[in-house]
Amino acid sequence: MEINLISDTVTKPTKGMLEAMMKAEVGDDVFGADPTVNLLQERVAKMFGMEAALFFPSGTMANQVAIKIHTQPGDKMFCDKWAHVYNYEGGGAAFNSGVTSHLIDGDRGMFTADQLAKAVMGRADIHVPYNRLVCIENTTNKGGGACWDFEELKRIQKISKDNNLAFHLDGARLFNALVAKNETPQQYGELFDTISICLSKGLGAPVGSILIGTKEHIEKALRVRKLFGGGMRQAGFLAAAAIYALDNQVERLADDHKKAKEIGQVLENCSYVKKVEPIETNIIIFYVNDDIDPMDFIKKMEAKGILLISMGDGKIRIVTHLDFTDEMHQKLLEELKLF
Ligand SMILES: *Cc1c(COP(=O)(O)O)cnc(C)c1O
């Protein structure tokens, strides 16, 4: 039995999802003629109380297109120093949009309104990049699945608005935050100009992300998605998986969160563990004692059929998900205690 906890992207479609995909009505989505893609886009836009949505092959492309439609080369984007859009998208903000990233020194991937207010201050003249965009990540990936305080997000939105800055949410795992904090999609729809969401992470679809925004934003995004090579043809098979995920695999995220907390409790009691970061959703980040090489720890767990991942700086990450069964969970807890 292999227990793969490197990410919540490793899940495979369930039987019900495969059946929904097989039955999907499809067409050529580049011509806007795929009814299942259109249905997904309409449904998600409505769910968030926003005007329109657009289906993407990946979360990276959805974020990169969002950055592109909000900025011009030479502009500046504000994000946390741990942000995915800065650390993990291959430098795409610079490559695709020619944007400078202003990194804010937040806590577990989250900064405060006061920090943003300080960062946006200063002169605006020909010498400096134009402030244009604020990017938030919820839940935070490198921050261990941490969820933002919604009141703080409101304050940050106000500063963004007062300074004419676009406000984008990298919501790759937004549904984890919604379930953990009992928040609604509408709350987020009211706050942000654009939101990207991964359907292929905790929600369990095989491929796909979605970008939500105003009609005007999504029209621009459609053009840039084409330019980036992201126009897909009979994508309805994938959209059907996404619709199935939204219908059937959202509430169950609470189970991933419960398992993550139980893993955290066991790790807290292991003498070889130096520190476990707070666990709010489905990501566990922990550090082993200085006399153990984290890579060595990961290799030894791998030899037992348990796959974990290093996040750099001594961070070891475990991510719980749909395909992590109760049986696997018990085995993992035993192996962690034994190590
Ligand atoms: C996974 C992830 C993305 C996008 O990833 P893709 O692998 O391109 O779908 C974006 N932001 C965050 C925070 C992520 O965790």
Short mmCIF file of N, CA and C and ligand atoms in Angstrom, two decimals, residues 9 57-61 63 84-85 89 137 139-141 170 172-173 198 200-201 209, ligand 1:
data_model
loop_
_atom_site.label_atom_id
_atom_site.label_comp_id
_atom_site.label_asym_id
_atom_site.label_seq_id
_atom_site.Cartn_x
_atom_site.Cartn_y
_atom_site.Cartn_z
N THR A 9 -2.82 16.98 -5.08
CA THR A 9 -3.01 16.89 -6.54
C THR A 9 -2.88 15.45 -7.03
N PRO A 57 -6.50 25.13 -17.99
CA PRO A 57 -5.82 23.85 -17.78
C PRO A 57 -5.07 23.76 -16.46
N SER A 58 -4.62 24.89 -15.91
CA SER A 58 -3.86 24.82 -14.66
C SER A 58 -4.08 26.08 -13.82
N GLY A 59 -3.75 25.96 -12.55
CA GLY A 59 -3.83 27.10 -11.65
C GLY A 59 -2.78 28.13 -11.99
N THR A 60 -1.63 27.65 -12.42
CA THR A 60 -0.56 28.57 -12.81
C THR A 60 -1.05 29.47 -13.95
N MET A 61 -1.67 28.86 -14.96
CA MET A 61 -2.12 29.69 -16.08
C MET A 61 -3.21 30.68 -15.64
N ASN A 63 -3.60 32.07 -12.69
CA ASN A 63 -2.95 33.18 -11.98
C ASN A 63 -2.18 34.08 -12.94
N HIS A 84 2.86 31.82 -3.86
CA HIS A 84 3.03 30.88 -4.98
C HIS A 84 3.32 31.64 -6.27
N VAL A 85 2.64 32.77 -6.48
CA VAL A 85 2.84 33.54 -7.72
C VAL A 85 4.26 34.07 -7.84
N GLU A 89 5.85 29.78 -9.75
CA GLU A 89 5.29 29.74 -11.11
C GLU A 89 6.36 30.06 -12.15
N GLU A 137 -3.08 34.91 -1.16
CA GLU A 137 -3.18 33.45 -1.35
C GLU A 137 -3.92 32.83 -0.16
N THR A 139 -6.04 29.10 0.86
CA THR A 139 -5.11 29.01 1.96
C THR A 139 -3.68 29.20 1.46
N THR A 140 -2.77 29.48 2.36
CA THR A 140 -1.38 29.65 1.94
C THR A 140 -0.72 28.28 1.82
N ASN A 141 0.02 28.10 0.75
CA ASN A 141 0.65 26.81 0.50
C ASN A 141 1.91 26.66 1.35
N ASP A 170 -5.34 34.24 -5.25
CA ASP A 170 -4.89 32.91 -5.65
C ASP A 170 -5.57 31.95 -4.68
N ALA A 172 -6.16 28.75 -4.94
CA ALA A 172 -5.94 27.34 -5.33
C ALA A 172 -6.68 26.41 -4.37
N ARG A 173 -6.55 26.69 -3.07
CA ARG A 173 -7.24 25.87 -2.05
C ARG A 173 -8.28 26.71 -1.29
N CYS A 198 -8.23 26.07 -7.91
CA CYS A 198 -7.83 24.78 -8.49
C CYS A 198 -8.92 23.75 -8.24
N SER A 200 -8.31 20.71 -9.30
CA SER A 200 -7.51 19.48 -9.32
C SER A 200 -6.72 19.27 -8.03
N LYS A 201 -7.04 20.01 -7.00
CA LYS A 201 -6.36 19.77 -5.71
C LYS A 201 -7.32 19.03 -4.78
N SER A 209 -8.52 24.45 -13.55
CA SER A 209 -8.68 25.56 -12.61
C SER A 209 -9.69 26.50 -13.21
C1 LIG B 1 -1.06 24.53 -6.79
C2 LIG B 1 -1.13 25.97 -6.65
C3 LIG B 1 -1.29 26.82 -7.76
C4 LIG B 1 -1.41 26.35 -9.19
O1 LIG B 1 -0.86 25.16 -9.47
P1 LIG B 1 -1.03 24.30 -10.79
O2 LIG B 1 -0.20 23.12 -10.45
O3 LIG B 1 -0.51 25.09 -11.91
O4 LIG B 1 -2.48 23.96 -10.96
C5 LIG B 1 -1.38 28.16 -7.52
N1 LIG B 1 -1.32 28.67 -6.28
C6 LIG B 1 -1.19 27.89 -5.19
C7 LIG B 1 -1.19 28.51 -3.84
C8 LIG B 1 -1.08 26.52 -5.34
O5 LIG B 1 -0.95 25.76 -4.25
#
